[in-house]
Coordinates of C-alpha atoms and ligand atoms in Angstrom, one line a residue:
Chain A
X1 CA -36.9 -3.8 -66.3
X2 CA -34.3 -3.7 -69.0
X3 CA -35.9 -5.9 -71.6
X4 CA -36.3 -3.1 -74.2
X5 CA -32.6 -2.4 -74.3
X6 CA -31.2 -5.8 -73.4
X7 CA -28.6 -4.2 -71.3
X8 CA -27.8 -5.5 -67.9
X9 CA -25.5 -2.7 -67.0
X10 CA -25.7 0.9 -68.1
X11 CA -23.3 3.7 -67.2
X12 CA -24.5 7.1 -68.3
X13 CA -22.1 10.1 -68.1
X14 CA -20.6 8.8 -64.9
X15 CA -18.2 11.2 -63.2
X16 CA -16.3 10.5 -60.0
X17 CA -13.8 12.5 -58.0
X18 CA -11.5 11.6 -55.1
X19 CA -11.4 14.9 -53.4
X20 CA -10.1 17.3 -56.0
X21 CA -8.9 14.5 -58.3
X22 CA -11.2 13.8 -61.2
X23 CA -10.8 10.0 -61.6
X24 CA -13.7 9.1 -63.9
X25 CA -14.7 11.4 -66.7
X26 CA -18.0 11.0 -68.5
X27 CA -17.9 7.3 -68.7
X28 CA -20.6 5.7 -70.9
X29 CA -20.9 2.0 -71.1
X30 CA -23.6 -0.5 -72.0
X31 CA -23.2 -4.2 -71.2
X32 CA -25.5 -6.7 -72.8
X33 CA -26.7 -9.8 -71.1
X34 CA -24.0 -12.5 -71.5
X35 CA -21.4 -10.1 -72.8
X36 CA -17.8 -10.5 -71.8
X37 CA -15.8 -7.3 -71.6
X38 CA -12.1 -7.0 -70.9
X39 CA -10.9 -3.6 -69.6
X40 CA -7.3 -2.6 -69.9
X41 CA -5.2 0.5 -69.6
X42 CA -2.2 1.9 -67.8
X43 CA -1.9 1.9 -64.0
X44 CA -3.9 4.6 -62.4
X45 CA -6.3 5.1 -65.3
X46 CA -9.4 4.3 -63.3
X47 CA -10.2 0.7 -64.3
X48 CA -10.6 -0.5 -60.8
X49 CA -12.5 2.6 -59.8
X50 CA -15.0 2.1 -62.7
X51 CA -15.9 -1.5 -61.9
X52 CA -16.0 -0.8 -58.2
X53 CA -18.6 1.8 -58.9
X54 CA -20.8 -0.8 -60.4
X55 CA -21.4 -2.6 -57.1
X56 CA -21.0 0.6 -55.1
X57 CA -17.8 -0.2 -53.4
X58 CA -17.0 3.3 -54.6
X59 CA -19.6 6.1 -54.8
X60 CA -19.9 8.1 -58.0
X61 CA -20.9 11.8 -57.9
X62 CA -22.5 12.4 -61.3
X63 CA -24.4 10.3 -63.8
X64 CA -26.4 7.2 -63.6
X65 CA -25.4 3.6 -63.1
X66 CA -28.2 1.1 -63.7
X67 CA -27.8 -2.6 -63.0
X68 CA -30.5 -5.0 -64.0
X69 CA -33.0 -2.2 -64.0
X70 CA -32.1 -0.9 -60.5
X71 CA -30.7 2.6 -60.3
X72 CA -27.7 2.8 -58.1
X73 CA -27.8 5.7 -55.6
X74 CA -27.3 6.0 -51.9
X75 CA -30.5 4.0 -51.1
X76 CA -29.2 1.1 -49.0
X77 CA -32.0 -1.2 -50.4
X78 CA -30.9 -0.7 -53.9
X79 CA -27.3 -1.2 -53.0
X80 CA -28.2 -4.5 -51.3
X81 CA -30.3 -5.5 -54.3
X82 CA -27.4 -4.8 -56.7
X83 CA -24.8 -6.6 -54.7
X84 CA -27.0 -9.7 -54.8
X85 CA -26.9 -9.6 -58.6
X86 CA -23.2 -8.7 -59.0
X87 CA -20.3 -10.9 -57.8
X88 CA -16.8 -9.6 -57.5
X89 CA -13.4 -11.2 -57.5
X90 CA -10.5 -9.2 -56.1
X91 CA -6.8 -9.1 -56.9
X92 CA -6.0 -10.2 -53.3
X93 CA -8.9 -12.7 -53.1
X94 CA -10.2 -11.1 -49.8
X95 CA -11.2 -14.5 -48.4
X96 CA -12.1 -14.6 -44.8
X97 CA -9.2 -16.2 -43.0
X98 CA -11.1 -17.2 -39.9
X99 CA -13.6 -19.3 -41.8
X100 CA -13.1 -22.5 -43.7
X101 CA -13.3 -22.6 -47.5
X102 CA -16.8 -24.1 -47.2
X103 CA -17.9 -21.5 -44.6
X104 CA -16.5 -18.7 -46.9
X105 CA -18.8 -20.0 -49.6
X106 CA -21.9 -20.5 -47.4
X107 CA -21.7 -17.3 -45.4
X108 CA -23.5 -14.9 -47.8
X109 CA -26.1 -17.5 -49.0
X110 CA -27.1 -18.2 -45.4
X111 CA -27.1 -14.7 -44.1
X112 CA -28.1 -12.6 -47.1
X113 CA -30.4 -15.1 -48.9
X114 CA -31.5 -16.8 -45.7
X115 CA -30.8 -20.2 -47.2
X116 CA -30.9 -23.2 -44.9
X117 CA -27.4 -24.3 -44.1
X118 CA -27.7 -27.8 -45.7
X119 CA -28.8 -26.3 -49.0
X120 CA -26.1 -23.6 -48.9
X121 CA -23.5 -26.3 -48.3
X122 CA -24.8 -28.4 -51.2
X123 CA -24.6 -25.4 -53.5
X124 CA -21.2 -24.5 -52.2
X125 CA -19.9 -28.0 -52.9
X126 CA -21.3 -27.8 -56.4
X127 CA -19.3 -24.7 -57.2
X128 CA -16.2 -25.9 -55.4
X129 CA -16.3 -28.9 -57.7
X130 CA -16.7 -26.6 -60.7
X131 CA -13.5 -24.7 -59.7
X132 CA -11.9 -28.1 -59.1
X133 CA -11.1 -27.9 -55.3
X134 CA -13.9 -29.8 -53.5
X135 CA -11.3 -31.7 -51.5
X136 CA -10.1 -28.4 -49.9
X137 CA -13.6 -27.5 -48.5
X138 CA -12.7 -27.9 -44.8
X139 CA -9.3 -26.2 -44.9
X140 CA -8.7 -22.6 -44.0
X141 CA -7.8 -20.2 -46.8
X142 CA -4.3 -19.7 -45.3
X143 CA -3.6 -23.3 -46.1
X144 CA -4.2 -23.0 -49.8
X145 CA -2.0 -21.7 -52.6
X146 CA -2.7 -18.4 -54.2
X147 CA -4.3 -20.0 -57.3
X148 CA -6.5 -22.2 -55.1
X149 CA -7.5 -19.2 -53.0
X150 CA -8.6 -17.2 -56.1
X151 CA -10.6 -20.2 -57.3
X152 CA -12.3 -20.3 -53.9
X153 CA -13.0 -16.6 -54.2
X154 CA -14.7 -17.2 -57.6
X155 CA -16.7 -20.1 -56.1
X156 CA -17.7 -17.9 -53.2
X157 CA -19.1 -15.3 -55.6
X158 CA -20.9 -17.8 -57.7
X159 CA -22.7 -19.3 -54.7
X160 CA -24.8 -16.1 -54.6
X161 CA -25.9 -16.9 -58.1
X162 CA -25.0 -13.5 -59.6
X163 CA -26.0 -12.4 -63.0
X164 CA -22.8 -10.4 -63.5
X165 CA -19.3 -11.1 -62.4
X166 CA -16.7 -8.4 -61.9
X167 CA -13.0 -9.3 -61.9
X168 CA -10.4 -6.8 -60.8
X169 CA -7.0 -8.1 -62.0
X170 CA -7.8 -11.6 -60.7
X171 CA -4.4 -13.1 -61.7
X172 CA -1.9 -10.3 -61.1
X173 CA -1.1 -11.3 -57.5
X174 CA -0.4 -14.9 -58.6
X175 CA 2.7 -16.8 -59.4
X176 CA 2.9 -17.6 -63.2
X177 CA 2.3 -21.3 -62.8
X178 CA -1.0 -20.5 -61.0
X179 CA -2.4 -18.0 -63.5
X180 CA -3.5 -20.7 -65.9
X181 CA -5.6 -22.6 -63.4
X182 CA -7.6 -19.4 -62.6
X183 CA -7.9 -18.3 -66.2
X184 CA -9.2 -21.8 -67.1
X185 CA -12.0 -21.4 -64.6
X186 CA -12.8 -18.0 -66.0
X187 CA -12.8 -19.3 -69.6
X188 CA -15.2 -22.1 -68.5
X189 CA -17.4 -19.6 -66.8
X190 CA -17.5 -17.4 -69.9
X191 CA -18.4 -20.5 -71.9
X192 CA -21.5 -20.9 -69.7
X193 CA -22.8 -17.5 -70.7
X194 CA -22.0 -15.5 -67.6
X195 CA -21.9 -11.7 -68.1
X196 CA -18.3 -10.7 -67.2
X197 CA -16.4 -7.5 -66.8
X198 CA -12.8 -8.2 -66.3
X199 CA -9.9 -5.8 -65.6
X200 CA -6.8 -7.8 -66.7
X201 CA -3.6 -7.5 -68.6
X202 CA -3.9 -11.1 -69.8
X203 CA -4.2 -10.4 -73.5
X204 CA -4.4 -14.1 -74.3
X205 CA -7.5 -14.3 -72.2
X206 CA -8.9 -11.2 -73.9
X207 CA -8.4 -12.6 -77.4
X208 CA -10.0 -15.9 -76.4
X209 CA -13.2 -14.9 -74.6
X210 CA -13.8 -11.1 -74.9
X211 CA -16.7 -9.8 -76.9
X212 CA -15.3 -6.3 -76.5
X213 CA -12.1 -4.8 -75.2
X214 CA -12.2 -1.4 -73.6
X215 CA -9.1 0.7 -73.3
X216 CA -9.0 3.4 -70.5
X217 CA -6.6 6.2 -69.8
X218 CA -6.7 9.1 -67.5
X219 CA -10.2 8.3 -66.4
X220 CA -11.8 8.0 -69.8
X221 CA -12.7 5.3 -72.2
X222 CA -10.4 6.0 -75.1
X223 CA -11.3 3.1 -77.3
X224 CA -13.5 0.1 -77.4
X225 CA -13.7 -2.6 -80.1
X226 CA -13.9 -6.3 -80.6
X227 CA -10.6 -8.0 -79.7
X228 CA -9.7 -8.8 -83.3
X229 CA -9.8 -5.1 -84.4
X230 CA -8.6 -3.9 -81.1
X231 CA -5.3 -5.8 -81.2
X232 CA -4.7 -5.7 -84.9
X233 CA -6.0 -2.3 -85.8
X234 CA -6.0 0.1 -82.8
X235 CA -7.5 3.5 -83.6
X236 CA -5.7 5.9 -81.3
X237 CA -2.0 6.5 -80.7
X238 CA -2.5 5.9 -76.9
X239 CA -3.8 2.5 -77.5
X240 CA -1.0 1.6 -80.0
X241 CA 1.6 2.8 -77.4
X242 CA 0.0 0.8 -74.6
X243 CA -0.3 -2.3 -76.7
X244 CA 3.3 -2.1 -77.9
X245 CA 4.3 -2.0 -74.2
X246 CA 2.1 -4.8 -73.1
X247 CA 2.6 -7.1 -76.1
X248 CA 6.1 -5.9 -76.9
X249 CA 8.1 -8.2 -74.7
Chain B
X1 CA 31.2 -49.9 -53.1
X2 CA 31.2 -50.7 -49.4
X3 CA 27.9 -50.5 -47.6
X4 CA 27.2 -47.4 -45.5
X5 CA 27.3 -48.2 -41.8
X6 CA 26.1 -45.3 -39.5
X7 CA 28.5 -44.6 -36.6
X8 CA 27.0 -45.6 -33.3
X9 CA 25.7 -42.6 -31.3
X10 CA 28.0 -41.6 -28.4
X11 CA 26.7 -40.1 -25.2
X12 CA 26.9 -36.3 -25.1
X13 CA 29.8 -34.7 -23.2
X14 CA 29.2 -34.0 -19.6
X15 CA 29.1 -30.2 -20.3
X16 CA 25.9 -30.7 -22.3
X17 CA 23.8 -32.7 -20.0
X18 CA 23.0 -32.9 -16.3
X19 CA 22.9 -30.2 -13.7
X20 CA 26.7 -29.4 -13.8
X21 CA 26.6 -29.1 -17.6
X22 CA 23.6 -26.9 -17.5
X23 CA 25.1 -24.6 -14.8
X24 CA 28.4 -24.3 -16.7
X25 CA 26.7 -23.4 -19.9
X26 CA 24.1 -21.0 -18.5
X27 CA 25.5 -19.6 -15.3
X28 CA 29.3 -19.6 -15.6
X29 CA 30.0 -19.5 -19.3
X30 CA 32.2 -16.3 -19.0
X31 CA 33.6 -14.0 -16.3
X32 CA 30.9 -11.4 -16.5
X33 CA 28.3 -14.2 -16.5
X34 CA 29.8 -15.7 -13.4
X35 CA 29.9 -12.3 -11.6
X36 CA 26.2 -11.7 -12.4
X37 CA 25.3 -15.2 -11.3
X38 CA 27.1 -14.8 -8.0
X39 CA 25.7 -11.3 -7.4
X40 CA 22.2 -12.5 -8.1
X41 CA 22.6 -15.4 -5.8
X42 CA 23.8 -13.1 -3.0
X43 CA 20.9 -10.8 -3.4
X44 CA 18.4 -13.6 -3.5
X45 CA 19.9 -15.2 -0.5
X46 CA 20.0 -12.0 1.6
X47 CA 16.4 -11.1 0.7
X48 CA 14.6 -14.4 0.4
X49 CA 16.0 -16.2 3.4
X50 CA 14.9 -13.6 5.9
X51 CA 11.6 -13.2 4.1
X52 CA 10.8 -16.9 4.1
X53 CA 11.9 -17.2 7.7
X54 CA 9.5 -14.4 8.6
X55 CA 6.6 -15.5 6.4
X56 CA 6.7 -19.2 7.0
X57 CA 9.2 -20.6 9.4
X58 CA 8.7 -18.2 12.3
X59 CA 5.1 -17.3 11.5
X60 CA 2.1 -17.9 13.7
X61 CA -0.8 -19.4 11.9
X62 CA -3.4 -20.3 14.5
X63 CA -5.0 -18.3 17.3
X64 CA -7.7 -15.8 18.0
X65 CA -5.9 -12.7 19.2
X66 CA -2.6 -10.9 19.0
X67 CA -1.5 -12.7 22.2
X68 CA -1.1 -15.8 20.1
X69 CA 1.5 -14.1 18.0
X70 CA 4.6 -14.8 20.0
X71 CA 7.2 -16.3 17.7
X72 CA 8.4 -13.0 16.2
X73 CA 7.6 -13.9 12.6
X74 CA 4.5 -13.0 10.5
X75 CA 1.3 -12.9 12.4
X76 CA -1.1 -14.6 10.0
X77 CA -3.6 -14.8 12.8
X78 CA -4.4 -11.2 11.9
X79 CA -5.7 -12.4 8.6
X80 CA -7.4 -15.6 9.7
X81 CA -9.4 -13.9 12.4
X82 CA -10.7 -11.3 10.0
X83 CA -10.8 -13.5 6.9
X84 CA -14.6 -13.3 6.6
X85 CA -14.5 -9.5 6.8
X86 CA -11.9 -9.4 4.1
X87 CA -14.0 -11.7 1.9
X88 CA -17.5 -10.4 2.4
X89 CA -17.3 -6.9 4.1
X90 CA -20.2 -6.4 6.5
X91 CA -22.4 -8.9 4.7
X92 CA -24.5 -10.7 7.4
X93 CA -22.8 -13.9 8.4
X94 CA -25.8 -16.2 8.2
X95 CA -26.1 -15.2 4.5
X96 CA -22.6 -15.9 3.4
X97 CA -24.0 -18.9 1.4
X98 CA -25.5 -16.4 -1.0
X99 CA -22.3 -14.8 -2.3
X100 CA -20.7 -18.3 -2.1
X101 CA -23.3 -19.8 -4.3
X102 CA -23.1 -16.9 -6.7
X103 CA -19.3 -17.4 -6.9
X104 CA -19.5 -21.1 -7.4
X105 CA -22.0 -20.6 -10.2
X106 CA -19.6 -18.0 -11.7
X107 CA -16.7 -20.4 -11.6
X108 CA -19.0 -23.1 -13.1
X109 CA -19.8 -20.8 -16.1
X110 CA -16.2 -19.8 -16.5
X111 CA -15.1 -23.4 -16.7
X112 CA -17.9 -24.2 -19.1
X113 CA -17.0 -21.3 -21.4
X114 CA -13.2 -21.4 -21.2
X115 CA -12.4 -25.1 -21.6
X116 CA -12.8 -26.0 -25.2
X117 CA -13.7 -29.6 -24.7
X118 CA -17.0 -28.9 -22.9
X119 CA -19.9 -28.7 -25.5
X120 CA -22.9 -26.4 -25.8
X121 CA -20.8 -23.3 -25.6
X122 CA -23.6 -21.2 -27.2
X123 CA -26.1 -22.3 -24.6
X124 CA -23.5 -21.6 -21.8
X125 CA -22.9 -18.1 -23.1
X126 CA -26.6 -17.3 -23.4
X127 CA -27.2 -18.5 -19.8
X128 CA -24.2 -16.7 -18.5
X129 CA -25.3 -13.4 -20.0
X130 CA -29.0 -13.6 -19.3
X131 CA -29.9 -16.0 -16.4
X132 CA -26.8 -15.6 -14.4
X133 CA -26.8 -11.8 -13.9
X134 CA -30.4 -12.0 -12.6
X135 CA -29.6 -14.9 -10.4
X136 CA -26.5 -13.3 -9.0
X137 CA -28.4 -10.1 -8.4
X138 CA -31.1 -11.9 -6.4
X139 CA -28.6 -13.9 -4.5
X140 CA -26.4 -10.9 -3.5
X141 CA -29.0 -8.2 -3.1
X142 CA -32.1 -10.2 -2.2
X143 CA -35.8 -10.2 -3.2
X144 CA -38.0 -13.2 -4.2
X145 CA -38.2 -14.2 -0.5
X146 CA -34.5 -13.6 0.2
X147 CA -33.7 -10.9 2.8
X148 CA -32.6 -7.7 1.1
X149 CA -29.0 -6.8 2.0
X150 CA -28.3 -3.2 1.0
X151 CA -25.2 -2.6 -0.9
X152 CA -23.5 -0.5 1.8
X153 CA -23.0 -3.7 3.7
X154 CA -21.2 -5.3 0.8
X155 CA -17.4 -5.3 0.9
X156 CA -14.2 -7.1 0.7
X157 CA -13.2 -9.4 -2.1
X158 CA -16.9 -9.9 -3.0
X159 CA -17.2 -6.2 -3.8
X160 CA -14.0 -6.2 -5.7
X161 CA -15.3 -9.0 -7.9
X162 CA -18.7 -7.4 -8.4
X163 CA -17.2 -4.2 -9.5
X164 CA -14.6 -5.7 -11.8
X165 CA -17.0 -8.2 -13.4
X166 CA -19.8 -5.8 -14.1
X167 CA -17.3 -3.2 -15.3
X168 CA -15.8 -5.7 -17.7
X169 CA -18.9 -7.4 -19.0
X170 CA -20.8 -4.2 -19.6
X171 CA -17.9 -2.2 -20.9
X172 CA -17.0 -4.6 -23.7
X173 CA -20.2 -4.2 -25.8
X174 CA -20.3 -0.5 -25.1
X175 CA -16.7 -0.3 -26.2
X176 CA -17.4 -2.2 -29.4
X177 CA -20.3 0.1 -30.2
X178 CA -18.2 3.2 -29.5
X179 CA -15.3 1.9 -31.6
X180 CA -17.6 1.2 -34.5
X181 CA -19.2 4.6 -34.1
X182 CA -15.8 6.3 -34.1
X183 CA -15.2 4.7 -37.6
X184 CA -18.7 5.4 -38.8
X185 CA -19.2 7.3 -42.0
X186 CA -21.8 9.5 -40.4
X187 CA -20.1 12.6 -39.0
X188 CA -22.6 13.2 -36.2
X189 CA -22.2 9.6 -34.8
X190 CA -18.5 9.8 -35.2
X191 CA -18.2 13.1 -33.4
X192 CA -20.4 11.9 -30.5
X193 CA -18.3 8.8 -30.1
X194 CA -15.0 10.7 -30.2
X195 CA -16.2 13.2 -27.7
X196 CA -17.4 10.5 -25.4
X197 CA -14.3 8.5 -25.6
X198 CA -11.9 11.4 -25.2
X199 CA -13.8 12.8 -22.3
X200 CA -13.8 9.6 -20.2
X201 CA -10.2 8.8 -21.2
X202 CA -9.0 12.2 -20.2
X203 CA -10.3 12.1 -16.6
X204 CA -8.7 10.0 -13.9
X205 CA -10.9 7.3 -12.5
X206 CA -10.7 8.7 -9.0
X207 CA -12.2 11.9 -10.3
X208 CA -15.0 10.1 -12.0
X209 CA -15.8 8.2 -8.8
X210 CA -15.9 11.5 -6.9
X211 CA -18.2 13.0 -9.5
X212 CA -20.4 10.0 -9.4
X213 CA -20.8 10.1 -5.7
X214 CA -20.8 13.8 -5.0
X215 CA -21.8 15.6 -8.1
X216 CA -24.4 13.2 -9.7
X217 CA -26.9 13.8 -6.8
X218 CA -26.5 17.6 -7.4
X219 CA -27.4 17.4 -11.0
X220 CA -30.2 14.8 -11.0
X221 CA -33.3 15.3 -8.9
X222 CA -33.8 12.1 -7.1
X223 CA -30.2 11.1 -7.7
X224 CA -29.6 11.3 -4.0
X225 CA -31.3 8.0 -3.3
X226 CA -29.7 6.2 -6.2
X227 CA -27.6 3.5 -4.7
X228 CA -24.0 4.5 -4.1
X229 CA -22.6 1.3 -5.5
X230 CA -24.8 1.8 -8.6
X231 CA -23.4 5.3 -9.1
X232 CA -19.8 4.1 -8.7
X233 CA -20.6 1.3 -11.2
X234 CA -21.9 3.7 -13.8
X235 CA -18.7 5.7 -13.5
X236 CA -16.5 2.7 -13.8
X237 CA -18.4 1.4 -16.8
X238 CA -18.2 4.7 -18.6
X239 CA -14.4 4.9 -17.9
X240 CA -13.8 1.4 -18.9
X241 CA -15.9 1.6 -22.1
X242 CA -13.7 4.4 -23.3
X243 CA -10.6 2.4 -22.9
X244 CA -12.2 -0.7 -24.4
X245 CA -13.3 1.4 -27.4
X246 CA -9.7 2.3 -28.1
X247 CA -8.5 -1.3 -27.8
X248 CA -11.3 -2.4 -30.2
X249 CA -10.4 0.4 -32.6
X250 CA -6.8 -0.8 -32.7
X251 CA -8.1 -4.3 -33.6
X252 CA -10.3 -2.9 -36.3
X253 CA -7.5 -0.9 -37.8
X254 CA -5.3 -3.9 -38.1
X255 CA -7.7 -5.6 -40.5
X256 CA -7.1 -5.0 -44.2
X257 CA -9.6 -3.0 -46.2
X258 CA -10.1 -6.1 -48.4
X259 CA -12.0 -7.8 -45.6
X260 CA -14.5 -5.1 -45.4
X261 CA -14.8 -4.9 -49.2
X262 CA -15.1 -8.7 -49.5
X263 CA -18.0 -8.7 -47.1
X264 CA -19.6 -5.7 -48.8
X265 CA -19.3 -7.2 -52.3
X266 CA -21.2 -10.3 -51.1
X267 CA -24.1 -8.1 -50.0
X268 CA -23.7 -8.6 -46.2
X269 CA -25.4 -5.8 -44.2
X270 CA -23.3 -3.5 -42.0
X271 CA -24.0 -5.5 -38.8
X272 CA -23.5 -8.9 -40.5
X273 CA -20.2 -7.6 -41.9
X274 CA -19.1 -6.5 -38.4
X275 CA -20.3 -9.5 -36.4
X276 CA -19.5 -12.3 -38.9
X277 CA -16.4 -11.1 -40.6
X278 CA -14.7 -8.1 -38.9
X279 CA -15.0 -8.6 -35.1
X280 CA -14.2 -12.3 -35.0
X281 CA -10.9 -11.5 -36.7
X282 CA -10.3 -8.3 -34.8
X283 CA -11.0 -10.1 -31.5
X284 CA -7.8 -12.1 -31.9
X285 CA -5.7 -9.0 -32.2
X286 CA -7.5 -7.4 -29.4
X287 CA -7.2 -10.1 -26.7
X288 CA -3.9 -8.8 -25.2
X289 CA -5.3 -5.3 -25.1
X290 CA -8.6 -6.3 -23.6
X291 CA -6.9 -8.4 -20.9
X292 CA -4.5 -5.6 -20.1
X293 CA -7.5 -3.3 -19.6
X294 CA -9.3 -5.8 -17.5
X295 CA -6.3 -6.3 -15.2
X296 CA -5.9 -2.6 -14.7
X297 CA -9.6 -2.2 -14.0
X298 CA -9.4 -5.1 -11.5
X299 CA -6.7 -3.3 -9.6
X300 CA -8.4 0.1 -9.9
X301 CA -11.5 -1.0 -8.2
X302 CA -9.6 -0.3 -4.9
X303 CA -10.2 3.4 -5.7
X304 CA -13.8 3.2 -4.6
X305 CA -12.4 3.5 -1.0
X306 CA -12.5 7.2 -1.5
X307 CA -16.3 7.2 -1.8
X308 CA -16.7 5.1 1.3
X309 CA -17.1 1.6 -0.2
X310 CA -14.7 -0.9 1.2
X311 CA -13.3 -3.4 -1.2
X312 CA -10.7 -6.0 -0.1
X313 CA -8.0 -3.3 0.3
X314 CA -10.4 -1.0 2.1
X315 CA -11.4 -3.8 4.6
X316 CA -7.7 -4.6 5.3
X317 CA -6.9 -0.9 5.9
X318 CA -9.8 -0.6 8.2
X319 CA -8.6 -3.7 10.1
X320 CA -5.1 -2.3 10.4
X321 CA -6.5 0.7 12.2
X322 CA -8.1 -1.5 14.8
X323 CA -6.4 -0.7 18.2
X324 CA -6.5 -4.3 19.2
X325 CA -4.4 -5.2 16.2
X326 CA -2.0 -2.3 15.6
X327 CA 1.3 -3.1 14.0
X328 CA 0.6 -5.7 11.3
X329 CA 0.6 -3.7 8.1
X330 CA 3.1 -6.1 6.4
X331 CA 0.8 -9.1 6.8
X332 CA -2.3 -7.1 5.7
X333 CA -0.8 -5.6 2.6
X334 CA 0.9 -8.9 1.6
X335 CA -2.4 -10.6 1.8
X336 CA -4.1 -8.1 -0.4
X337 CA -1.3 -8.1 -2.9
X338 CA -1.5 -11.9 -3.0
X339 CA -5.2 -11.9 -3.6
X340 CA -4.9 -9.4 -6.4
X341 CA -2.0 -11.2 -7.9
X342 CA -3.9 -14.5 -8.1
X343 CA -6.7 -13.0 -10.1
X344 CA -4.6 -10.9 -12.3
X345 CA -2.1 -13.7 -13.0
X346 CA -4.8 -16.1 -13.9
X347 CA -6.3 -13.6 -16.4
X348 CA -2.9 -13.0 -17.9
X349 CA -2.2 -16.8 -18.3
X350 CA -5.6 -17.4 -19.8
X351 CA -5.1 -14.7 -22.4
X352 CA -1.7 -16.1 -23.4
X353 CA -3.3 -19.5 -23.8
X354 CA -6.1 -18.0 -25.9
X355 CA -3.7 -16.2 -28.1
X356 CA -1.7 -19.3 -28.8
X357 CA -4.8 -21.3 -29.5
X358 CA -6.2 -18.7 -31.9
X359 CA -2.8 -18.3 -33.6
X360 CA -2.5 -22.0 -34.5
X361 CA -6.1 -22.3 -35.5
X362 CA -6.1 -20.9 -39.0
X363 CA -2.6 -19.8 -39.9
X364 CA -0.1 -21.7 -41.9
Ligands
ATP1 N1 -9.2 6.0 -52.2 C1 -8.6 6.8 -53.0 N2 -8.3 8.1 -52.7 C2 -7.7 8.9 -53.6 N3 -7.3 8.6 -54.8 C3 -7.5 7.3 -55.2 C4 -8.1 6.4 -54.3 N4 -8.2 5.2 -55.0 C5 -7.6 5.4 -56.2 N5 -7.1 6.6 -56.3 C6 -6.5 7.2 -57.5 O1 -7.4 7.1 -58.5 C7 -6.7 6.7 -59.7 C8 -7.3 5.6 -60.3 O2 -7.2 4.5 -59.5 P1 -7.6 3.0 -59.9 O3 -7.3 2.1 -58.8 O4 -8.9 3.0 -60.4 O5 -6.6 2.7 -61.1 P2 -6.4 1.4 -61.9 O6 -6.6 1.7 -63.3 O7 -7.2 0.3 -61.4 O8 -4.8 1.1 -61.8 P3 -4.0 -0.2 -61.5 O9 -3.8 -0.9 -62.8 O10 -2.8 0.2 -60.8 O11 -4.9 -1.1 -60.6 C9 -5.2 6.5 -59.3 O12 -4.5 7.7 -59.7 C10 -5.3 6.4 -57.8 O13 -4.1 7.0 -57.3
MG2 MG1 -6.7 -1.5 -60.2

């Protein structure tokens, strides 16, 4: 396993193309157990693509991605293994509208982990309580607000008991007054020691919980640093320009 | 400040309520509207009145031969005398109870499965898809002590229903598999499915039936003794699956990519993703298309006349050629039209009901 390095995720010289378009260029990244990483960068820089490679929603063409000791390739067994370990929260929630909130949360535990229904429901209720919406368990996602839906999506991922959580702009589709309720849940999750990779432009969140901030542009990691140095003392001109745009107004 | 006292409600003006009000508002609100109303009334009057007179008022209902048709209106005796032939074809009369029982069981299962309040739906569906087909086969065809009645004696409405039902029930799963194959990431599977679908969609059903009955025996040794009905059924199922596949594909395309990714990210396998997440949602979108396909299949079953099987339309046409009953095509065709209409209309209504039900189920 990965004991000797202590890394739960390793990306080694990862390259990816969309057809002719070189979207990820020599990405190297090590994520330690329990580390919280915030990824930012301009639109189209490849942030989503990078974290989606980690659970193989996208396929990379060169380099190695190792999650919890399992090498990610086209072997379906490995992909299944990794997806059990890695939870993902999307910008648009991607809840299943034909299932209730509770059924959304128990679907994967029952079918993927073969958990008995009763037990799955108990666990689901536990996580729905943690995201503070146990009273909505029997509603359909379409009956909830955006912030509530995103919290259900987080609970749904947590029900699989993942070791890593990936977030792809979890708050950018939300109205301003709902952003906080989702961020609060994420801060709490971070406090419990979950390993998190989070693409977000919420710089307040980055300052508060991130161990490391990564700045990407044009498919490369330009700069990575602890939030303190990253925000106060950016090294490259690109980062300075980006920060002035994000924080400037 | 004086206290607010609501005004008492007054009755609505006469133009808003009652038959006169309704007619004024909807039929005679303007000069063009009035003209259209009068014209429509005139056309209805001049068509409907003679028709109703012919079909009901002056019609002969009871009797046993054309001599009983004396009143000059419709001769429904023509239908009633041959009713059994139209229903069962040349199925032996003392065995009518067998198709009857099969039909009653079918209705029973349909009620069980289509009325939401009846419980044990899963059990019903399993029985309907496993036990019922075997039972119906034994009842209709024979075996297990029942006399064997070869399929060339089947006919009439019974044959129409057999063809349509089997065509529908078998084509849906094949259609789903073809549609999934067409979207597969494996090029070979995708290509096979595309070729299959486009081949069957590009050929008229009538040609397929011809090929099934004339050409199949040429290609396959031993194909000659394969049952004619069986061969026609295979043709119909292939044809129908191709259409069904396209309907399903439309439903799959309407789903957002996020649904697939959500299921993938949770670690669901391909088939779990399809059956638990994708198809239940796509089904809702596909219902109108599926029912549309079913209705056209139901009507297209008449084409098997050209390979010598007589469905209800075929039986009626044969009856019309009977020298003892020459001259009643209107009655015959009206009867067939009415029978087809009843089945197609019920399907259409049920689909509308289902759509409404699913729409209110989990939307805001
Ligand atoms: N399926 C695809 N096919 C082709 N090009 C794609 C595809 N998905 C993304 N791209 C391109 O790859 C680049 C990186 O996309 P990505 O979604 O990773 O950017 P991002 O950094 O997440 O941007 P955003 O902040 O807008 O979400 C973009 O230029 C995008 O146009
Ligand atoms: Mg993105």
